[in-house]
Coordinates of C-alpha atoms in Angstrom, one line a residue:
M1 CA 119.9 28.9 71.1
K2 CA 120.1 31.6 73.9
S3 CA 123.2 34.0 74.6
S4 CA 124.3 34.4 78.2
I5 CA 125.2 37.3 80.3
D6 CA 127.7 37.0 83.7
Y7 CA 126.0 39.6 85.5
G8 CA 127.4 39.1 88.7
N9 CA 130.9 41.0 89.9
K10 CA 130.2 43.7 87.1
F11 CA 130.7 47.5 87.1
I12 CA 127.8 48.7 85.1
L13 CA 126.8 52.1 83.5
A14 CA 123.4 52.3 84.2
P15 CA 120.5 53.5 82.0
M16 CA 119.9 57.8 81.3
V17 CA 118.2 59.2 79.6
R18 CA 120.0 61.3 77.6
V19 CA 123.4 60.3 78.6
G20 CA 123.1 56.4 77.3
T21 CA 124.1 57.1 73.6
L22 CA 126.7 55.7 72.3
P23 CA 130.5 58.0 72.7
M24 CA 129.3 58.3 77.0
R25 CA 128.6 54.4 76.9
L26 CA 131.5 53.4 74.9
L27 CA 133.9 56.2 77.6
A28 CA 132.5 54.3 80.7
L29 CA 133.9 51.1 78.4
E30 CA 137.0 52.8 77.7
Y31 CA 137.3 53.5 81.5
G32 CA 136.3 50.3 82.9
A33 CA 133.0 49.3 82.7
D34 CA 132.0 45.6 82.5
L35 CA 128.5 46.0 80.6
V36 CA 126.7 49.6 79.5
Y37 CA 123.2 50.3 78.8
T38 CA 121.2 52.8 76.9
E39 CA 118.9 55.3 77.4
E40 CA 115.7 54.3 78.4
I41 CA 114.3 53.9 74.4
I42 CA 110.2 53.6 73.8
D43 CA 109.3 50.8 72.6
W44 CA 107.1 52.8 69.0
K45 CA 110.0 55.1 68.6
L46 CA 111.8 51.5 68.1
L47 CA 108.9 50.4 65.9
R48 CA 109.0 53.3 63.9
A49 CA 112.6 52.8 63.1
E50 CA 114.7 51.1 60.1
R51 CA 117.8 49.5 60.5
H52 CA 120.7 50.7 58.6
E53 CA 124.3 49.7 58.2
N54 CA 126.8 53.0 57.8
E55 CA 129.4 51.9 56.8
V56 CA 131.1 55.2 57.1
L57 CA 130.8 55.6 60.7
G58 CA 131.5 51.5 60.5
T59 CA 127.8 51.2 62.9
I60 CA 124.7 50.1 63.4
D61 CA 122.1 53.0 63.0
Y62 CA 118.3 52.9 64.1
I63 CA 116.1 55.4 62.1
D64 CA 113.2 57.4 62.7
K65 CA 111.5 57.4 59.5
T66 CA 109.7 60.4 60.0
D67 CA 112.5 62.8 60.7
G68 CA 115.4 61.7 60.6
T69 CA 116.7 60.9 64.1
V70 CA 119.3 58.2 64.9
V71 CA 117.2 56.3 67.2
F72 CA 119.5 53.9 68.3
R73 CA 123.3 53.9 67.6
T74 CA 125.7 50.8 68.0
C75 CA 129.2 49.6 67.0
P76 CA 131.4 46.8 66.8
A77 CA 133.6 48.3 70.2
E78 CA 130.5 47.6 72.3
R79 CA 129.5 44.3 70.8
G80 CA 128.1 41.9 73.9
K81 CA 127.9 44.7 76.1
V82 CA 125.2 46.9 75.2
I83 CA 122.0 46.5 76.8
L84 CA 119.3 47.9 75.4
Q85 CA 116.7 48.6 77.9
I86 CA 113.0 49.6 76.3
G87 CA 110.0 51.6 78.0
T88 CA 106.6 49.6 77.3
A89 CA 103.8 49.1 78.6
S90 CA 102.8 46.3 75.6
V91 CA 103.8 42.3 75.3
D92 CA 103.1 42.7 71.7
R93 CA 105.3 46.0 70.8
A94 CA 108.1 44.4 74.0
V95 CA 108.7 41.2 71.7
A96 CA 108.0 42.9 68.4
V97 CA 111.0 45.0 69.3
G98 CA 113.1 41.9 70.9
R99 CA 113.1 40.4 67.9
M100 CA 113.8 43.1 65.9
M101 CA 117.2 44.3 67.8
Q102 CA 117.8 41.2 69.8
N103 CA 121.1 40.1 66.4
D104 CA 122.3 43.9 67.7
V105 CA 122.7 44.1 71.5
A106 CA 123.9 41.8 74.4
A107 CA 120.6 42.2 75.9
I108 CA 117.5 43.3 76.6
D109 CA 116.5 45.2 79.6
V110 CA 112.8 46.6 80.4
N111 CA 112.5 49.7 82.8
M112 CA 109.9 49.3 85.7
G113 CA 112.1 52.5 88.1
C114 CA 110.6 55.2 85.6
P115 CA 108.8 57.8 88.0
K116 CA 108.3 60.3 85.4
D117 CA 104.5 61.3 85.5
F118 CA 105.8 60.4 81.0
S119 CA 106.4 56.9 81.6
I120 CA 103.3 56.1 84.3
K121 CA 100.9 57.6 82.9
G122 CA 101.7 55.4 79.6
G123 CA 101.2 52.2 81.7
M124 CA 105.2 52.1 81.6
G125 CA 108.2 52.9 83.8
V126 CA 106.9 52.4 88.6
A127 CA 103.5 52.2 87.2
L128 CA 104.2 48.6 86.2
L129 CA 105.7 48.2 89.5
Y130 CA 102.0 48.1 90.8
D131 CA 100.8 46.4 87.9
R132 CA 101.9 43.4 88.1
P133 CA 100.2 40.8 86.4
R134 CA 101.4 42.9 83.1
A135 CA 104.2 43.3 83.8
K136 CA 105.1 39.7 84.9
A137 CA 103.6 38.4 81.3
I138 CA 105.6 41.7 79.1
L139 CA 108.9 39.7 80.8
E140 CA 108.0 36.0 80.4
A141 CA 106.7 37.1 76.5
L142 CA 110.2 38.1 75.9
V143 CA 112.5 35.7 78.1
E144 CA 110.6 32.9 75.2
S145 CA 111.1 35.1 72.6
V146 CA 114.1 36.5 72.2
S147 CA 117.1 34.1 72.5
I148 CA 119.3 36.8 74.6
P149 CA 119.1 37.1 78.2
V150 CA 116.1 39.6 79.3
T151 CA 116.0 41.6 82.5
C152 CA 114.4 44.1 84.4
K153 CA 115.2 46.9 86.5
I154 CA 112.8 48.6 89.8
R155 CA 112.8 50.7 92.0
V156 CA 112.0 49.5 96.5
M157 CA 108.6 49.9 97.8
P158 CA 107.8 51.4 101.3
D159 CA 107.3 48.4 102.2
P160 CA 110.8 46.7 102.3
D161 CA 108.7 42.9 102.6
D162 CA 106.6 43.7 99.0
T163 CA 109.6 44.1 97.3
V164 CA 110.6 41.0 98.5
Q165 CA 107.6 39.0 97.2
L166 CA 107.7 41.4 93.7
A167 CA 111.3 40.9 93.0
K168 CA 110.1 37.1 93.7
E169 CA 107.1 37.4 90.8
L170 CA 109.3 39.2 88.9
Q171 CA 112.4 36.2 88.9
S172 CA 109.6 34.1 88.1
T173 CA 109.3 34.7 84.9
G174 CA 112.6 33.1 83.7
I175 CA 114.8 36.9 83.7
S176 CA 118.7 36.5 83.5
A177 CA 118.6 39.7 87.2
I178 CA 117.8 42.5 88.2
G179 CA 118.5 46.3 89.0
V180 CA 117.3 47.2 91.6
H181 CA 117.4 51.0 92.6
G182 CA 117.1 51.8 96.3
R183 CA 114.6 54.7 96.2
T184 CA 110.6 54.0 95.9
K185 CA 108.5 55.5 93.6
T186 CA 108.1 59.5 95.3
E187 CA 111.8 60.4 96.3
R188 CA 114.3 61.9 94.1
P189 CA 117.9 61.9 94.0
R190 CA 118.4 64.3 97.1
D191 CA 116.6 62.0 99.7
P192 CA 119.0 58.3 100.9
V193 CA 119.8 55.4 99.6
N194 CA 117.7 52.5 101.5
E195 CA 120.2 50.4 100.7
D196 CA 119.2 47.6 103.6
A197 CA 116.0 47.4 102.0
I198 CA 118.1 46.4 98.3
L199 CA 120.5 44.2 100.8
R200 CA 117.2 42.1 101.2
V201 CA 115.9 41.6 97.7
A202 CA 119.5 40.4 97.1
T203 CA 119.9 37.4 99.9
A204 CA 115.9 36.7 99.0
L205 CA 117.0 35.9 95.3
N206 CA 118.5 32.9 93.3
I207 CA 119.4 35.4 90.2
P208 CA 121.6 38.1 90.5
V209 CA 120.9 41.6 92.7
I210 CA 122.8 44.7 90.5
A211 CA 122.4 47.8 93.0
N212 CA 121.4 51.2 92.2
G213 CA 120.9 54.6 93.2
G214 CA 124.6 55.0 95.5
S215 CA 125.8 58.0 93.4
Q216 CA 125.9 60.2 96.8
S217 CA 128.6 58.1 98.0
I218 CA 130.6 57.4 95.0
T219 CA 133.3 59.3 93.8
R220 CA 136.0 56.5 92.9
R221 CA 135.4 53.2 91.8
H222 CA 136.5 52.1 95.2
D223 CA 133.2 53.7 96.7
I224 CA 131.6 51.2 93.6
V225 CA 132.8 48.3 95.6
K226 CA 131.6 50.0 98.9
F227 CA 128.9 50.1 97.9
A228 CA 127.9 47.1 96.8
Q229 CA 129.1 45.5 99.8
R230 CA 126.9 46.7 102.2
C231 CA 124.1 46.2 99.8
S232 CA 125.3 42.7 99.7
T233 CA 125.3 42.7 95.4
T234 CA 128.8 41.9 93.7
S235 CA 127.3 44.2 90.5
V236 CA 126.6 48.0 90.9
M237 CA 124.9 50.0 88.6
V238 CA 126.4 53.9 88.0
A239 CA 124.4 57.2 87.3
R240 CA 124.3 60.4 88.1
A241 CA 128.3 59.7 89.4
A242 CA 129.2 58.1 86.0
E243 CA 127.4 61.2 84.2
W244 CA 129.5 63.5 86.5
N245 CA 132.6 61.8 85.9
C246 CA 132.8 58.7 83.7
S247 CA 136.3 57.8 84.9
I248 CA 135.4 56.6 88.3
F249 CA 135.1 53.5 86.9
R250 CA 139.4 53.5 86.3
P251 CA 140.9 51.6 88.7
D252 CA 143.6 53.7 89.2
G253 CA 141.3 56.8 90.4
P254 CA 138.8 59.1 88.1
L255 CA 141.1 61.0 85.7
P256 CA 140.5 65.3 85.9
L257 CA 137.4 66.3 83.8
D258 CA 138.8 68.3 81.3
D259 CA 140.6 65.3 80.3
V260 CA 137.3 63.2 80.1
I261 CA 135.7 65.7 78.3
R262 CA 138.4 65.9 76.1
R263 CA 138.0 62.3 75.8
Y264 CA 134.7 62.5 75.4
L265 CA 134.1 64.9 72.2
E266 CA 136.9 63.3 70.4
L267 CA 134.5 59.4 70.6
S268 CA 131.3 62.5 69.9
V269 CA 133.1 63.9 66.9
R270 CA 134.3 60.6 65.8
Y271 CA 130.8 58.8 66.3
D272 CA 128.4 61.7 64.7
N273 CA 127.3 61.8 67.6
S274 CA 124.0 64.6 67.9
P275 CA 126.1 68.0 69.3
S276 CA 122.0 68.9 71.2
N277 CA 123.1 65.2 73.2
T278 CA 126.8 66.1 73.5
K279 CA 126.4 69.8 74.4
Y280 CA 123.6 68.6 77.2
C281 CA 126.1 65.7 78.8
V282 CA 129.4 68.0 79.0
Q283 CA 127.1 70.0 80.5
M284 CA 126.2 67.4 83.2
M285 CA 129.8 66.8 83.1
L286 CA 130.0 70.5 84.3
R287 CA 127.4 70.6 86.8
S288 CA 128.1 74.2 88.8
L289 CA 130.7 74.8 87.0
Q290 CA 127.6 76.2 83.8
E291 CA 128.4 79.1 85.4
S292 CA 132.2 80.3 84.6
P293 CA 133.2 81.2 81.7
I294 CA 133.9 78.2 79.6
G295 CA 130.4 77.0 81.1
R296 CA 128.8 80.1 79.3
R297 CA 131.0 78.9 76.2
L298 CA 129.2 76.3 76.0
L299 CA 126.0 77.7 76.4
D300 CA 126.2 79.8 73.7
S301 CA 127.5 77.4 71.1
Q302 CA 125.0 75.6 69.0
T303 CA 127.0 73.5 66.6
M304 CA 129.9 70.0 66.9
Q305 CA 132.8 72.7 65.8
Q306 CA 132.2 75.9 68.9
I307 CA 131.4 73.0 71.5
C308 CA 134.7 71.2 70.2
D309 CA 136.9 74.9 70.1
I310 CA 136.2 75.5 73.1
W311 CA 138.4 72.7 74.2
D312 CA 140.6 72.6 71.8
L313 CA 139.4 69.9 69.1
G314 CA 138.1 72.4 66.7
D315 CA 140.6 71.6 63.7
Y316 CA 140.3 67.5 65.0
C317 CA 136.0 68.6 64.8
R318 CA 136.7 69.6 61.6
E319 CA 139.0 66.8 59.7
T320 CA 136.6 64.2 60.9
Q321 CA 133.3 65.5 59.4
L322 CA 135.4 67.4 56.3
R323 CA 136.4 63.4 55.8
Y324 CA 133.0 61.5 56.9
H325 CA 131.5 64.0 54.2
F326 CA 133.7 63.0 51.5
A327 CA 133.6 59.7 52.3
G328 CA 129.5 59.8 51.3
I329 CA 128.0 59.8 54.5
K330 CA 124.3 61.0 54.3
G331 CA 123.8 62.9 57.7
R332 CA 121.0 65.0 58.8
R333 CA 121.4 67.3 55.7
A334 CA 120.4 64.1 53.6
C335 CA 116.8 63.4 55.1
R336 CA 114.0 63.8 53.9
P337 CA 109.9 63.2 54.8
R338 CA 109.5 60.0 53.6
T339 CA 111.3 56.8 54.2
Q340 CA 114.0 56.1 51.7
S341 CA 113.4 52.5 49.5
A342 CA 116.8 50.4 49.4
N343 CA 117.5 52.6 45.9
G344 CA 116.6 55.7 47.1
D345 CA 113.6 56.6 45.7
T346 CA 110.9 57.6 48.3
D347 CA 108.1 55.2 49.0
E348 CA 105.0 57.2 49.1
T349 CA 103.5 54.5 50.5
E350 CA 104.8 55.8 53.4
P351 CA 101.8 57.8 55.4
A352 CA 102.5 61.3 56.4
S353 CA 102.1 62.1 60.6
S354 CA 101.3 65.5 59.6
K355 CA 97.5 67.1 59.3
K356 CA 99.5 69.2 56.9
Q357 CA 100.6 67.9 53.4
C358 CA 103.8 69.0 51.5
L359 CA 102.1 71.2 48.5
E360 CA 104.8 69.5 46.1
E361 CA 102.4 68.7 43.0
S362 CA 100.6 72.4 43.2
Q363 CA 104.1 73.6 42.7
Q364 CA 105.4 71.2 39.4
T365 CA 102.9 73.4 37.9
D366 CA 103.7 76.9 39.1
M367 CA 106.0 78.2 36.2
E368 CA 108.5 80.3 38.5
P369 CA 112.1 79.1 38.4
L370 CA 112.6 77.3 41.4
N371 CA 116.3 78.4 42.9
E372 CA 117.2 75.4 45.5
E373 CA 121.1 74.9 47.8
N374 CA 121.5 72.8 50.6
V375 CA 121.5 75.7 53.2
C376 CA 120.3 75.4 56.5
F377 CA 119.8 77.9 59.3
I378 CA 122.4 77.8 62.8
R379 CA 120.4 80.4 65.5
S380 CA 124.0 81.5 67.0
N381 CA 125.8 82.3 63.8
F382 CA 123.1 85.8 64.1
T383 CA 123.9 87.5 67.0
D384 CA 121.3 90.7 66.6
D385 CA 117.8 89.7 64.8
N386 CA 118.6 93.1 62.2
T387 CA 120.8 90.4 60.2
L388 CA 118.8 87.3 60.4
P389 CA 118.3 86.5 56.9
K390 CA 114.1 87.0 57.0
S391 CA 115.5 90.9 57.4
K392 CA 118.2 91.4 55.3
L393 CA 115.9 90.2 52.9
Y394 CA 113.6 92.6 54.0
L395 CA 116.5 95.8 53.7
H396 CA 117.5 93.7 50.6
A397 CA 113.9 94.4 49.1
V398 CA 113.3 97.7 50.2
R399 CA 116.4 99.0 49.2
N400 CA 116.1 98.0 45.9
G401 CA 111.8 98.6 45.9
L402 CA 111.2 95.3 45.1
A403 CA 107.5 93.9 46.8
R404 CA 108.1 92.5 50.5
A405 CA 108.9 88.4 49.4
Q406 CA 106.3 86.2 50.4
Y407 CA 106.8 82.5 52.3
E408 CA 105.1 79.3 52.1
V409 CA 105.1 76.5 55.1
Q410 CA 105.3 73.2 53.8
Q411 CA 105.3 70.2 56.1
K412 CA 105.9 66.4 56.5
D413 CA 106.0 64.3 59.2
K414 CA 108.2 66.3 61.7
L415 CA 110.2 68.5 59.2
F416 CA 109.5 72.1 57.6
R417 CA 110.2 73.2 54.4
A418 CA 109.7 77.1 53.0
V419 CA 109.4 78.4 49.5
I420 CA 109.8 82.2 49.1
R421 CA 108.4 84.0 45.9
F422 CA 110.4 87.0 46.0
D423 CA 111.2 89.3 42.6
G424 CA 109.3 87.1 40.4
Q425 CA 111.5 83.7 41.6
R426 CA 111.1 80.6 43.8
Y427 CA 113.7 80.0 46.1
T428 CA 114.4 77.0 48.7
S429 CA 116.3 75.0 50.6
S430 CA 116.3 71.0 50.3
F431 CA 117.5 71.1 54.2
W432 CA 113.9 70.1 55.8
E433 CA 113.9 72.4 59.1
K434 CA 112.3 70.9 62.1
N435 CA 110.4 73.9 62.5
K436 CA 108.9 76.4 61.1
R437 CA 110.3 79.4 61.8
Y438 CA 113.8 77.8 60.8
A439 CA 112.4 77.0 57.3
E440 CA 112.0 80.3 56.5
Q441 CA 115.2 81.6 56.9
A442 CA 117.0 78.8 55.6
A443 CA 114.7 80.0 52.6
A444 CA 115.8 83.6 53.2
L445 CA 119.0 82.3 53.5
V446 CA 119.0 81.0 49.6
C447 CA 117.2 83.8 48.0
L448 CA 120.0 86.0 49.5
L449 CA 122.8 83.6 48.2
K450 CA 121.4 83.4 45.1
R451 CA 121.5 87.5 44.7
G452 CA 124.5 87.4 45.9
V453 CA 124.0 89.4 49.1
E454 CA 125.1 86.3 51.4
S455 CA 128.6 84.6 50.2
R456 CA 128.9 80.6 49.3
D457 CA 132.2 80.9 50.8
E458 CA 130.8 82.7 54.5
L459 CA 128.4 80.1 54.4
I460 CA 130.6 77.2 54.2
R461 CA 132.7 78.6 57.1
N462 CA 129.8 79.0 59.6
G463 CA 128.2 76.0 58.3
A464 CA 125.0 77.0 56.9
M465 CA 126.6 74.9 54.2
L466 CA 128.5 72.2 53.5
P467 CA 131.5 72.5 50.9
A468 CA 131.0 70.1 47.4
K469 CA 133.0 67.0 46.7
N470 CA 135.4 68.2 44.4
T471 CA 138.3 70.8 45.1
T472 CA 137.9 74.0 43.4
N473 CA 138.9 77.6 43.8
C474 CA 135.2 79.7 44.1
N475 CA 136.3 83.3 44.7
D476 CA 132.7 84.6 44.1
G477 CA 129.0 83.6 45.9
E478 CA 128.2 81.2 43.2
Q479 CA 131.1 78.9 42.7
N480 CA 130.9 75.4 44.4
G481 CA 133.7 73.3 45.8
V482 CA 135.3 73.8 48.9
C483 CA 137.1 77.6 48.8
E484 CA 140.6 78.4 48.9
T485 CA 142.7 80.8 49.8
N486 CA 146.9 81.1 49.3
G487 CA 146.3 77.3 49.6
V488 CA 144.7 77.2 52.8
R489 CA 141.3 75.2 52.9
S490 CA 138.1 77.1 54.8
V491 CA 135.8 74.5 55.1
G492 CA 132.5 75.0 57.7
V493 CA 131.1 72.4 59.8
I494 CA 129.8 69.0 58.1
V495 CA 127.3 66.3 58.6
S496 CA 125.4 66.5 61.7
D497 CA 126.6 70.1 63.5
V498 CA 123.2 72.0 63.0
I499 CA 120.1 69.9 64.2
P500 CA 120.3 67.1 66.8
A501 CA 119.9 63.7 64.9
V502 CA 122.3 62.5 62.1
A503 CA 120.9 59.3 60.3
E504 CA 123.1 57.6 57.9
S505 CA 119.7 57.2 56.0
C506 CA 116.4 58.8 56.1

C-alpha cells in the first residue's frame, strides 16, 4: 500500500548540496518547516553504501563501504518529513535506490534542475529536461516500484510554453508533486526569478506545484507566503535564505544569527555531524562576516571542538563526544578499507577500488616489531612546519645519530596508512587517513609517542588520540586512559573531529 504526503500549504527546506544534512534539516523542522529535503545524493553513492542502525546516536546511517563516510543519516525526529533527493540518469539505478531507501524516507525526489557540469555530463539534473523520454521513464519506474510518493524538481525553460508542456508530461508519470525553480539552465541566483513562469505551471497542473527561487525577496516567514501568492502556489521550498538563517521559518520572526548558529552546533554535536560539513554550513550563515574576528577563527578551525569553542559550546562538545566514545560508538577512527561483516570480520571478497594494493602480506613476514596506536594527524595542531611530526622525527634522528626514517605508504580503496621503519622497529597508526601526506605524519606521531618524544596526554588533549574507556591516572607518555590531574579529567576531541565523515561502522 502506497503512503502519501499532502504537498499543499507547506513550508519546505529545499535540497542544497552540503547543507541539507541531518542537523540543518532538524533545525528547519524546529523552526517551523513542514518538510525537509536532503542534499542531492548521486544514485551510485547510495548503492555502494551499507545500512546500519546506530544505537549510540539513535540514527539510521548509510555508510560508504570504501571510505566510511556517512552518505545519509536520518533519525526518528524527521520521520515522515524527510524527502530524499537523488541524482540519477538511470532507470535501473533509480529503482534500486528507491527500493533500498523507501522505508527510511518519506518520499523520493528526482533532481532535474541542477545546472552544474558534473550533473549535466552525467546525464543528470537539468540534462533530463532535454531528454524527456529518459526523464519520464525514470519517474514512471519509480512510481511503479516504490511505496512512497515520487516527485521531481525542475527549472523553467527559456520559452514558458515549453515549461508548461514539460510539466504536463512529467505530471503524466504519476508523480505526487513538482518543484519549479524559476530560473533557466543558464541563469544564476543573481538573476531575477521568473515568478510568472512558475504561476503558469501552477495553474496548468492538477498536482501541487512547489515554488522555488525566491530567496532574494525572503527574510522572514511572511515573505515566503507572499512569494507563494505571487506564484499562485500554496507551497514554497526555500534554499539560500534558509541557508543564511534557518529561523526564517519561524512564525514569530527570525532569531539573531548567533542563536541560530549555537542551536545548529548543538544539533551537529548531538548527531555527530562531520566537522568539515558543520564548518561549511556555519560559513554559509556568516556570509560577509567570514572576515570578522569570529569568521577568521572559524576559518582556522579544523575540529568540532575548535568550532564549538568559538560559540562557547566547547564543554558540551567534549562531554557529548566523550559519552559517545564510552558508549561504544564506532566512528571514523574505526574505519577500515574493507567492508566489515556483521560479526566484525573483514570481508576480503570486497574488491579494493584502488589500483595500489595494501602490502599487508609482506608485512606479516617482516620480523621487525610493529608498534601501533590509533593516532590521527590534525593539521591545525601544528602552526609551524618545523613542528610537524615528520620534521620532529628527522631532528630526533639527527640528534641521536640515527638513520633517517623510511616511509612505506599503503592504499586501499580511498584510504591511506603509512608504516615507518626506524631504528630497527616499525611504527604505524591504525587510523586510515584520506591522503598520503597525512598518513605519513600520523605514523611519525606514533613513532614519536613510542619513543617518548610526544606525550600521550598532549595527543589526547589536542584530539589526535582518544582516551581509553577505563579511567586511570597517566603521568607518563605511555599509559592508557583518561588523564586526571588534581581530580580534573582531561579529554580530547572525540569521534568525528578529524576527517569529514563519521560511520557507525565501515
